[in-house]
mmCIF file of C-alpha atoms in Angstrom:
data_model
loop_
_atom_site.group_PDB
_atom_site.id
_atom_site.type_symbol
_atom_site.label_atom_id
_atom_site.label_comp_id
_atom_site.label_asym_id
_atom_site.label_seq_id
_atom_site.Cartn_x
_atom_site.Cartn_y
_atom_site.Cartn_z
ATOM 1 C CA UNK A 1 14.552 12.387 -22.819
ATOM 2 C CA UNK A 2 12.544 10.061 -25.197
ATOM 3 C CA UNK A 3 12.780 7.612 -22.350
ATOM 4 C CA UNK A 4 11.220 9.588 -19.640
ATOM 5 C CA UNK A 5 8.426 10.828 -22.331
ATOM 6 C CA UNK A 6 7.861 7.357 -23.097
ATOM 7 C CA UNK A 7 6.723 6.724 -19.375
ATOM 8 C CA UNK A 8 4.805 9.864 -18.715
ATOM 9 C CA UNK A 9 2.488 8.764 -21.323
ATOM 10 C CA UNK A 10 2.192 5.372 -20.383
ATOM 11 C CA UNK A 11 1.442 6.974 -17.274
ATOM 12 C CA UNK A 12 -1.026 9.047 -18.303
ATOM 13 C CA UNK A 13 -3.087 6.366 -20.705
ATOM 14 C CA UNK A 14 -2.910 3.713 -17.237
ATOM 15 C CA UNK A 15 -4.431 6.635 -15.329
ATOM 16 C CA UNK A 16 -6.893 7.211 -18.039
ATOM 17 C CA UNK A 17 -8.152 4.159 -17.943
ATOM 18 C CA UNK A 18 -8.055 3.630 -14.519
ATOM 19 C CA UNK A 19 -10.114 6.336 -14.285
ATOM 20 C CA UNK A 20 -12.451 5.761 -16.710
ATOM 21 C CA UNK A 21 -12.998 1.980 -15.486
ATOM 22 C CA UNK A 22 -13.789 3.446 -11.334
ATOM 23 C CA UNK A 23 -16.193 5.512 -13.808
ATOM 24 C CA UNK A 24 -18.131 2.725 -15.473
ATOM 25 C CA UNK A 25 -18.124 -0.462 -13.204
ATOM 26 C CA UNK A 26 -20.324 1.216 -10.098
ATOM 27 C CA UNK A 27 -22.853 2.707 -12.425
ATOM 28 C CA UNK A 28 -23.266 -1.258 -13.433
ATOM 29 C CA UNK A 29 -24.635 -2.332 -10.018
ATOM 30 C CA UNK A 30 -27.993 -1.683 -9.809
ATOM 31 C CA UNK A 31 -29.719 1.023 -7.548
ATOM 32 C CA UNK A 32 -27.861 3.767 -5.484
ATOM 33 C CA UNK A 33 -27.253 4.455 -1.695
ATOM 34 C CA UNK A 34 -30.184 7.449 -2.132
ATOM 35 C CA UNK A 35 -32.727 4.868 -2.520
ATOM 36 C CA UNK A 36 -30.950 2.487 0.282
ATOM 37 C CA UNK A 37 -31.541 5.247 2.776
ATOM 38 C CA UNK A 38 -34.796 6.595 0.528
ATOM 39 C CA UNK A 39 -36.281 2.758 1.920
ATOM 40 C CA UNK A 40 -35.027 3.058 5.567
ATOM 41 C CA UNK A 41 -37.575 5.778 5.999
ATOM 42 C CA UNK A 42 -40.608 3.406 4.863
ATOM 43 C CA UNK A 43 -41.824 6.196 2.360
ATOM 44 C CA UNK A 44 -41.653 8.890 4.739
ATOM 45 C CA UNK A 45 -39.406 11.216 2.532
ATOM 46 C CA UNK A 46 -40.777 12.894 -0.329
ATOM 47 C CA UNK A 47 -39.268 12.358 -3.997
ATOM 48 C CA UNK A 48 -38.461 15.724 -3.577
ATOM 49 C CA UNK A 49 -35.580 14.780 -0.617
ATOM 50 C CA UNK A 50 -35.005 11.656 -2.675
ATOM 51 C CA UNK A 51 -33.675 13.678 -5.430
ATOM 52 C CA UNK A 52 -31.514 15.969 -3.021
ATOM 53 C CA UNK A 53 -30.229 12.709 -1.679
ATOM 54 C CA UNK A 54 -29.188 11.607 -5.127
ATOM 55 C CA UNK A 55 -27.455 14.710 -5.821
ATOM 56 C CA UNK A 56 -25.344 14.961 -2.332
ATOM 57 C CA UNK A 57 -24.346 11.294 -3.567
ATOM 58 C CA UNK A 58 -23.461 12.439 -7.090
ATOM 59 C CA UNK A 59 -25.929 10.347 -8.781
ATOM 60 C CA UNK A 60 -27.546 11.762 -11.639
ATOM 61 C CA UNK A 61 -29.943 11.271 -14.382
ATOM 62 C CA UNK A 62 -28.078 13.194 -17.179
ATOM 63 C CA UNK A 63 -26.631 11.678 -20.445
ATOM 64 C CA UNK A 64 -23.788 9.238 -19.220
ATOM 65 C CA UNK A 65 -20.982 11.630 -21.041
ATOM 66 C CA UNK A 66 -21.749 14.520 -19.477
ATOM 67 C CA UNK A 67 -21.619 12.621 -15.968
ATOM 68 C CA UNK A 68 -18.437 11.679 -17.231
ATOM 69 C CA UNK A 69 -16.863 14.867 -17.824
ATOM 70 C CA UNK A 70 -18.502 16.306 -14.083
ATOM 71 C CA UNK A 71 -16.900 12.691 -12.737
ATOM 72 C CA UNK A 72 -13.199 13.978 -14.060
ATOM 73 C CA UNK A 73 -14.113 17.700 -13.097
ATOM 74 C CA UNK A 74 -14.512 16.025 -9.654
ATOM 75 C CA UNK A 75 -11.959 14.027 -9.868
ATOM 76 C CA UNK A 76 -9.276 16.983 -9.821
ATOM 77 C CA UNK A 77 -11.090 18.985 -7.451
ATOM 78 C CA UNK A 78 -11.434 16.438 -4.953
ATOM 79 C CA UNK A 79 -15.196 16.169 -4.267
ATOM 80 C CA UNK A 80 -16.095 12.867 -4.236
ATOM 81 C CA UNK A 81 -19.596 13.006 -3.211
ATOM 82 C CA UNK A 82 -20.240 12.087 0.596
ATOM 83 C CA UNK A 83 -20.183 8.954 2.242
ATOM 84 C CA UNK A 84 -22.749 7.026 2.633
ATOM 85 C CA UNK A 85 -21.618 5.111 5.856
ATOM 86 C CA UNK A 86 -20.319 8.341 7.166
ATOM 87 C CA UNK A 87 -23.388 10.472 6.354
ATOM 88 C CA UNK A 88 -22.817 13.049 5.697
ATOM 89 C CA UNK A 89 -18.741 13.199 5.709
ATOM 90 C CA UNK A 90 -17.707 13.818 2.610
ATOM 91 C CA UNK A 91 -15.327 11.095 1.003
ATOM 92 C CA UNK A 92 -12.450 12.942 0.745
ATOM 93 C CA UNK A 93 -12.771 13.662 4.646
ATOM 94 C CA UNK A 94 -13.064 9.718 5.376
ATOM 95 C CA UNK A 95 -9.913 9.518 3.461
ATOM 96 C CA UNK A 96 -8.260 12.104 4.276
ATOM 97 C CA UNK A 97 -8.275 11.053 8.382
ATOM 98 C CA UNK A 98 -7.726 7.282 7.227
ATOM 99 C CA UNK A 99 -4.935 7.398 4.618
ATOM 100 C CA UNK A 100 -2.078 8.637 7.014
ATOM 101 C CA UNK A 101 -3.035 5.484 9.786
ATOM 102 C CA UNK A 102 -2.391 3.309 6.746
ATOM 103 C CA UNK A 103 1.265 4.684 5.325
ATOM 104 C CA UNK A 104 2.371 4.880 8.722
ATOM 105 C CA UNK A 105 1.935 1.547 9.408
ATOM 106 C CA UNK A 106 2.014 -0.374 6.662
ATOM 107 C CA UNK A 107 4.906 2.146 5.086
ATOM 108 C CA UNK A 108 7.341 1.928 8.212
ATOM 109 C CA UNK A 109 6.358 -2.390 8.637
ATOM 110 C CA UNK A 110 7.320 -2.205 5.006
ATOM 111 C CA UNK A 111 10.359 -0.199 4.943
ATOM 112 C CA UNK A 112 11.481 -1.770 8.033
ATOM 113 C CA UNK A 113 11.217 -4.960 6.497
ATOM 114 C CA UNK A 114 13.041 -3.983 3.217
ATOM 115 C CA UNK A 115 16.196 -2.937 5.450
ATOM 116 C CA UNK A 116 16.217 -5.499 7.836
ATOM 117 C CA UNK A 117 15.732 -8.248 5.095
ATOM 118 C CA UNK A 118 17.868 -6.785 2.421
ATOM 119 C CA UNK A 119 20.916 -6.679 4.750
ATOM 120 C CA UNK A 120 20.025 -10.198 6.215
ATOM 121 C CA UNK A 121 19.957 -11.286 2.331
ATOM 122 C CA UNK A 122 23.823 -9.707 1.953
ATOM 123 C CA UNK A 123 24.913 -11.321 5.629
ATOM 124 C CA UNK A 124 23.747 -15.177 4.445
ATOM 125 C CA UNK A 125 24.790 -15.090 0.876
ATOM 126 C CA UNK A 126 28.531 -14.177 1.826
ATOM 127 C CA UNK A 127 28.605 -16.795 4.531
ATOM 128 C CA UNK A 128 26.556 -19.030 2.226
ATOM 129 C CA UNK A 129 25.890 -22.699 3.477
ATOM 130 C CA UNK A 130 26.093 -21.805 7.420
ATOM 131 C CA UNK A 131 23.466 -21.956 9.833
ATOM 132 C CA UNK A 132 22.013 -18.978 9.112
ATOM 133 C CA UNK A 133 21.968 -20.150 5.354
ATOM 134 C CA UNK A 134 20.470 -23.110 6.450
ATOM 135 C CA UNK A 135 17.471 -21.624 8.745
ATOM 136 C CA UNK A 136 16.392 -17.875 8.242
ATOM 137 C CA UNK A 137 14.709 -18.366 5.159
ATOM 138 C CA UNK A 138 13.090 -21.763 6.126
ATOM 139 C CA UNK A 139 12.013 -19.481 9.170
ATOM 140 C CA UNK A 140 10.948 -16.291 7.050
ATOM 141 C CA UNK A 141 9.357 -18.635 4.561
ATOM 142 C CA UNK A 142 7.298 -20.322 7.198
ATOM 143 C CA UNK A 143 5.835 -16.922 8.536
ATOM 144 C CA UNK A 144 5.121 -15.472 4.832
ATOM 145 C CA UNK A 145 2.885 -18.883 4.561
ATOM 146 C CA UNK A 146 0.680 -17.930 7.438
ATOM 147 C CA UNK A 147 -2.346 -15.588 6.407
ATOM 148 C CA UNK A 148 -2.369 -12.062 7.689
ATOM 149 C CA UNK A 149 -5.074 -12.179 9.863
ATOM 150 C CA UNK A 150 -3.371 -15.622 11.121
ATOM 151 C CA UNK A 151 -0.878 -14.234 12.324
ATOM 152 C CA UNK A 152 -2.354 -10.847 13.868
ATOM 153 C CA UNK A 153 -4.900 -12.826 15.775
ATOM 154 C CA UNK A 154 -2.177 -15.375 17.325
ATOM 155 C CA UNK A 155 -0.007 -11.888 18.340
ATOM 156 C CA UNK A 156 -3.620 -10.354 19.394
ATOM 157 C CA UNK A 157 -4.568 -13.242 21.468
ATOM 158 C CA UNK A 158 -1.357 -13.787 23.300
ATOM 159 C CA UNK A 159 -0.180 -10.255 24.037
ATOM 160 C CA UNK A 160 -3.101 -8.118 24.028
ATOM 161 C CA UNK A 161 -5.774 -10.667 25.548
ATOM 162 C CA UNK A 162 -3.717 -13.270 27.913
ATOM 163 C CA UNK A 163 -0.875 -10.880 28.739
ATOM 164 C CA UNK A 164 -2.404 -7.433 28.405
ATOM 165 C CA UNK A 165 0.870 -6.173 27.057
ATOM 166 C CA UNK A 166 -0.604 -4.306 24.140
ATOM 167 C CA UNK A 167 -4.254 -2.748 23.481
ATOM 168 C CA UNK A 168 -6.715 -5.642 21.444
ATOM 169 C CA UNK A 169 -7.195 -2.750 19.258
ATOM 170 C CA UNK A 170 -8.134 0.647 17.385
ATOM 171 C CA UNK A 171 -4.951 3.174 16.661
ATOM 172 C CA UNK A 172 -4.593 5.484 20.387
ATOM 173 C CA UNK A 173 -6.257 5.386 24.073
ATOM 174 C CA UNK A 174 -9.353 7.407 24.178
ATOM 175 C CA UNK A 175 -7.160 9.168 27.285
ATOM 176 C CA UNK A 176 -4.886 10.939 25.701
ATOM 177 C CA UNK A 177 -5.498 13.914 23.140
ATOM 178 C CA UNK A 178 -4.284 13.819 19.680
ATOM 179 C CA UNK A 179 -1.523 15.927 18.608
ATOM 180 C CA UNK A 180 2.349 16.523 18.740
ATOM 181 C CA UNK A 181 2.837 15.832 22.423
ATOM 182 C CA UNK A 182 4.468 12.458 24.534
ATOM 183 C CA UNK A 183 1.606 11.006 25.678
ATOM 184 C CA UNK A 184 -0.496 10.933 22.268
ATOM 185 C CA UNK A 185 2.993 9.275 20.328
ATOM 186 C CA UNK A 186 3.242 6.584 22.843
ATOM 187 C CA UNK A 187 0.171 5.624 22.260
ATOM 188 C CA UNK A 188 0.612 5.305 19.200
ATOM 189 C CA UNK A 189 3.483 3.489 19.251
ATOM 190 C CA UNK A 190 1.853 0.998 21.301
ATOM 191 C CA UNK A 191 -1.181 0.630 19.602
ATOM 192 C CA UNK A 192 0.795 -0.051 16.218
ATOM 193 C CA UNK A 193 3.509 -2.608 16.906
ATOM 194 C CA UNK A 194 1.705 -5.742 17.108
ATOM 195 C CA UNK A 195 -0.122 -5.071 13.549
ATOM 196 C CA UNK A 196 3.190 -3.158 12.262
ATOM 197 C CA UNK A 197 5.030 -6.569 13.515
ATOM 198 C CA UNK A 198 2.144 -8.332 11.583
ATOM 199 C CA UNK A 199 2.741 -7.104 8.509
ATOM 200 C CA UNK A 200 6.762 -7.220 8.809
ATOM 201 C CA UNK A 201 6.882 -10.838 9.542
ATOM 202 C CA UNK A 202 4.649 -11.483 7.001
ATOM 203 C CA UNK A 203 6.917 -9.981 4.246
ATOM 204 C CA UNK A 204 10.300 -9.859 5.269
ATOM 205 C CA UNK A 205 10.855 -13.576 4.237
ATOM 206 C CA UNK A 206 10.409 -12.256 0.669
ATOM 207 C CA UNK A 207 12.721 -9.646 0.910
ATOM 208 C CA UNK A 208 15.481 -11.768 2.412
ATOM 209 C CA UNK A 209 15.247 -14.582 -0.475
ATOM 210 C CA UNK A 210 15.178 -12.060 -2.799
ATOM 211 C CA UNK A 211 18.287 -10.610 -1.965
ATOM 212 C CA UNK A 212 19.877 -13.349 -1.346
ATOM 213 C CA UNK A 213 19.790 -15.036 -4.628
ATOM 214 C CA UNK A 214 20.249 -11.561 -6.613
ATOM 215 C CA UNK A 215 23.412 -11.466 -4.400
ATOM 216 C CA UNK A 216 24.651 -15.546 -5.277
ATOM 217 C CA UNK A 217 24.097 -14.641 -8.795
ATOM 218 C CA UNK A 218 26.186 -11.778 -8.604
ATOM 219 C CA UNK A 219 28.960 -13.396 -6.331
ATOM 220 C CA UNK A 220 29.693 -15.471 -9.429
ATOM 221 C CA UNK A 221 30.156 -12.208 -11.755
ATOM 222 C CA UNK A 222 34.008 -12.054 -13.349
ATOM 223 C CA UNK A 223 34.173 -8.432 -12.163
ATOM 224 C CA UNK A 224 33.475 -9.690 -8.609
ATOM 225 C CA UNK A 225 35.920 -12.817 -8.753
ATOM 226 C CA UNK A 226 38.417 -10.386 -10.336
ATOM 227 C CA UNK A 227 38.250 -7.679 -7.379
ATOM 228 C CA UNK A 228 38.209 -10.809 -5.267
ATOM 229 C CA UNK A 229 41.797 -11.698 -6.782
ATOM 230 C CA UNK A 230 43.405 -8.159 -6.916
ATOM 231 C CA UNK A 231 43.266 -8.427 -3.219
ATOM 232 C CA UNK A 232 39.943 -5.790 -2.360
ATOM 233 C CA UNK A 233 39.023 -5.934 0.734
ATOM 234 C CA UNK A 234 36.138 -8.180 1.843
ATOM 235 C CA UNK A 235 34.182 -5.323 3.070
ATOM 236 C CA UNK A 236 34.148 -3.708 -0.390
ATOM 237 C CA UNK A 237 33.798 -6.719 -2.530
ATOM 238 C CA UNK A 238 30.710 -7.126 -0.670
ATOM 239 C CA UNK A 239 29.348 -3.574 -0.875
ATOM 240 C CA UNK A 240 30.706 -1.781 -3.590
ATOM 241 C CA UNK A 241 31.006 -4.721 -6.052
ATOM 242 C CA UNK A 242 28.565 -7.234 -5.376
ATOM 243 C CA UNK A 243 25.683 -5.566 -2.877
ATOM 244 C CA UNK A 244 25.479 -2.325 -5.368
ATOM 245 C CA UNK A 245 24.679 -4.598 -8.543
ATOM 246 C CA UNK A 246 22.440 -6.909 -6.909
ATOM 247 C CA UNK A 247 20.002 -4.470 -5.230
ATOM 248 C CA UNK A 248 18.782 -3.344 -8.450
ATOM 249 C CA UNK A 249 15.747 -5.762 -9.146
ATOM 250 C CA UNK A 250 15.122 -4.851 -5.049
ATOM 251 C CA UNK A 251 14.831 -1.415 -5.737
ATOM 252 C CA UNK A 252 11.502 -2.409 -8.184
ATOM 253 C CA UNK A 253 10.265 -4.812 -5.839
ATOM 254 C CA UNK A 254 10.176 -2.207 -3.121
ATOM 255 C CA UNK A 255 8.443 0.198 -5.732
ATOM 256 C CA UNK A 256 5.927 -2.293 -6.154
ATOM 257 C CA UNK A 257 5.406 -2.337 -2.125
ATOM 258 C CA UNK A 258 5.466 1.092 -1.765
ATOM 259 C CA UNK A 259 2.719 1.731 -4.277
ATOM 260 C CA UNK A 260 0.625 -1.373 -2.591
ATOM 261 C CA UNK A 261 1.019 0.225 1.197
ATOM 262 C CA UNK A 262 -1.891 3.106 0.066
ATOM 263 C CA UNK A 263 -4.226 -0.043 -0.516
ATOM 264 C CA UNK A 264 -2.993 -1.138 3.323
ATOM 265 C CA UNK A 265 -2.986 -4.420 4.892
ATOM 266 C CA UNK A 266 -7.015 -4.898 4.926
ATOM 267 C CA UNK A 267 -7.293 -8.254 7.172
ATOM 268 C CA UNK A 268 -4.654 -6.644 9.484
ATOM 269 C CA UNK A 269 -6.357 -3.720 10.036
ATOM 270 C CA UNK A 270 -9.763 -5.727 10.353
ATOM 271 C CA UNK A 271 -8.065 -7.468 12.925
ATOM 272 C CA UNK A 272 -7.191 -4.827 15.030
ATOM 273 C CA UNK A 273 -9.546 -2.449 14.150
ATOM 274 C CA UNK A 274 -7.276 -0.185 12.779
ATOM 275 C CA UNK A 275 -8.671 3.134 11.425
ATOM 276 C CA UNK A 276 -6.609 3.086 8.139
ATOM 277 C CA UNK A 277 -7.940 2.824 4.529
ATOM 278 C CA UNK A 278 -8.047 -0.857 4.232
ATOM 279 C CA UNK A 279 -10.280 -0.917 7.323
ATOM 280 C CA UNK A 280 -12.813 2.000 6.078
ATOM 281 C CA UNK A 281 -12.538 -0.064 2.571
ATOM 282 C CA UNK A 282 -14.515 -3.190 4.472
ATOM 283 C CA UNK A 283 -16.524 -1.048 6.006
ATOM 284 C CA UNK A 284 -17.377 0.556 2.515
ATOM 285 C CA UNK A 285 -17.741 -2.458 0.994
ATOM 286 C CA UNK A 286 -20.292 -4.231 4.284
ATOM 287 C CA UNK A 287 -22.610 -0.778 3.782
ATOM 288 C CA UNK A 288 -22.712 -0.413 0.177
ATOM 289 C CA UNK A 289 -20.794 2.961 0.119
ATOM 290 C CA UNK A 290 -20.280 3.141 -3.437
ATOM 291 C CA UNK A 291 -18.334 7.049 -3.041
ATOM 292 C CA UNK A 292 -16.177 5.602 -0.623
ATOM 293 C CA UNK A 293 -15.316 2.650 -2.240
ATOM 294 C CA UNK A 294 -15.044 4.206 -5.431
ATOM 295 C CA UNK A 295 -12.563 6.738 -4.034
ATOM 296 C CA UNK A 296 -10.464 4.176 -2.351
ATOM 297 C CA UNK A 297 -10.018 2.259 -5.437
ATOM 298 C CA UNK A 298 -8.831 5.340 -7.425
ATOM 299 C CA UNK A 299 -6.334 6.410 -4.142
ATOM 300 C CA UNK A 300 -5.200 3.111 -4.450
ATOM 301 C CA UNK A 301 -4.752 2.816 -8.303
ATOM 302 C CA UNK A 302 -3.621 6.290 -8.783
ATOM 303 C CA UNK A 303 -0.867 5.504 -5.934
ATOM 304 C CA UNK A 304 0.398 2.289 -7.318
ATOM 305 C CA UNK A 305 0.945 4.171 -10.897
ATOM 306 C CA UNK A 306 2.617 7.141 -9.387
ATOM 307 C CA UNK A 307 5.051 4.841 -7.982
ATOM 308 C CA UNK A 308 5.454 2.844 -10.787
ATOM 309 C CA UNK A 309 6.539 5.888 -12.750
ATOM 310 C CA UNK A 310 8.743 7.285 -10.193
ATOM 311 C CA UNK A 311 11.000 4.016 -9.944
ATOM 312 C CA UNK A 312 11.089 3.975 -13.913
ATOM 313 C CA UNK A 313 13.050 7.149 -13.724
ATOM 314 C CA UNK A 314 14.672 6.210 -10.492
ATOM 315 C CA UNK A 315 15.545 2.710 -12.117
ATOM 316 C CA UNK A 316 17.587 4.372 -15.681
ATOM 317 C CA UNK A 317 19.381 6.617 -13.262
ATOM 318 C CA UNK A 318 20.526 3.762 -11.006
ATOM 319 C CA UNK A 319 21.117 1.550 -14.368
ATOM 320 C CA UNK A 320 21.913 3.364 -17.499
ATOM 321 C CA UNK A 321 20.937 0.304 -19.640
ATOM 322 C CA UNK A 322 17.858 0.354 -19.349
ATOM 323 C CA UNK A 323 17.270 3.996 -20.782
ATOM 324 C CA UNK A 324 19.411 3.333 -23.509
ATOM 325 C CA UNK A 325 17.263 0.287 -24.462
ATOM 326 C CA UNK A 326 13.986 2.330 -24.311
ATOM 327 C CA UNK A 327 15.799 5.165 -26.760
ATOM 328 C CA UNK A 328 16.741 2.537 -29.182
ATOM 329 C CA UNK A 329 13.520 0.883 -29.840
#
């Protein structure tokens, strides 16, 4: 019990000040998208509708404390002001259309990649020192070293542009109408595998090294050469003995992913224009939408922390140790 109270508050200070830095660092850049859109107009607007401007963007001129009690106030409620790129969308809308393009992409690349290398990193460590050994993380390892957008615009160019196998871009065909139905699916199937393969070639190498080691190391365990001796079978020597122990440190590294897929795969999604949150973050960023960047960098914070706490807990029920070192200290 101390254990999990221990992270709940650690998890609750990190939020704090994750909160409280989104708070402070945009009211350090000068000026404010209501005087950005205030100039477009070449005086026409009245300081009247310059004010009302400032207020739809949640800028305001009262004492900075009491903006940062409405900021928290907002903060739970969820209204974030309204983009300015999107004027006049409210943030939460933006991110609330672009959020699920990014976890279903980047989350299933990701997971996909996790399973696929994690089982690749059991296969080569048992039959250590054979081809396979020898070349799939050479392979992996080569891929991981290519950039992002590398890579996308190589699998872009050659199936979407010279073969005109896949669309060059965006997330569905303007033909079909969203929803639960066949056609809509398929198209979004098709639209995501070459930046869902993207992002799983560029990470599985990492995930296949990983395990791989964390299984070599644990090969060499007594308990391991001693279940190897009395005669277990191969299957569960591998699985129950070695595979179970060594998947542990995966388990955090795949927290660590899984908080990082809310933040996306930005290049990736440049690439090929992909509507998720990493692509409305550039876009953000190129127009000076301080709401929307500002609530992108909380989603993403706030994500990354919610996972970290979740695989604390998950990590002293899958190894008792570690709780029992947190209660001793």
């Amino acid at each position: 019990m101390r254990y999990v109270t221990q992270k709940v508050l650690f998890f609750v200070v990190c939020l704090w000040a994750a909160m409280t830095l989104n708070f402070i660092l945009p009211r350090m850049i000068p000026g404010n998208p209501a005087l950005a859109m205030f100039a477009k107009f070449q005086g026409q607007l009245n300081p009247q509708a310059l004010h009302a401007l400032e207020l739809q963007f949640g800028f305001s001129h009262q004492p900075i404390l009491l903006q940062y009690v409405n900021y928290l106030k907002s903060f739970l409620t969820l209204h974030w002001g309204l983009s300015y790129t999107y004027y006049p969308t409210p943030v939460a809308t933006v991110i609330a259309h672009s959020l699920p393009w990014t976890i279903g992409l980047v989350g299933t690349a990701t997971f996909i990649a996790v399973v696929v290398g994690t089982v690749l990193g059991i296969y080569i460590s048992w039959r250590r020192g054979g081809v396979l050994d020898n070349t799939l993380p050479v392979a992996t390892m080569f891929l991981q070293a290519m950039p992002y957008f590398w890579t996308g615009t190589i699998l872009l160019f050659v199936f979407a542009f010279e073969l005109h196998w896949f669309p060059l871009g965006h997330a569905y065909s303007n033909t079909v109408t969203p929803g639960f139905n066949g056609p809509f699916i398929a198209s979004v199937l098709r639209h995501g595998l070459l930046p869902g393969l993207t992002v799983f070639l560029g990470s599985l190498s990492g995930w296949v090294i990983g395990m791989r080691n964390n299984m070599v190391n644990t090969l060499g365990e007594d308990y391991v050469i001693f279940a190897e001796a009395k005669g277990v079978s191969t299957w569960r020597v591998m699985s129950s003995y070695a595979a179970r122990n060594a998947i542990l440190p995966q388990v955090t590294s795949f927290a660590l992913a899984m908080g990082l897929i809310v933040s996306g795969s930005i290049l990736t999604e440049v690439v090929f224009s992909y509507p998720g949150i990493g692509f409305q973050l550039t876009n953000a960023v190129l127009s000076q939408d301080l709401p929307l960047i500002q609530a992108s960098f909380l989603i993403i914070a706030v994500s990354v922390l919610v996972v970290n706490l979740i695989v604390d807990l998950l990590y002293a029920r899958l190894d008792p140790r570690v709780r029992q070192g947190g209660e001793t200290h």
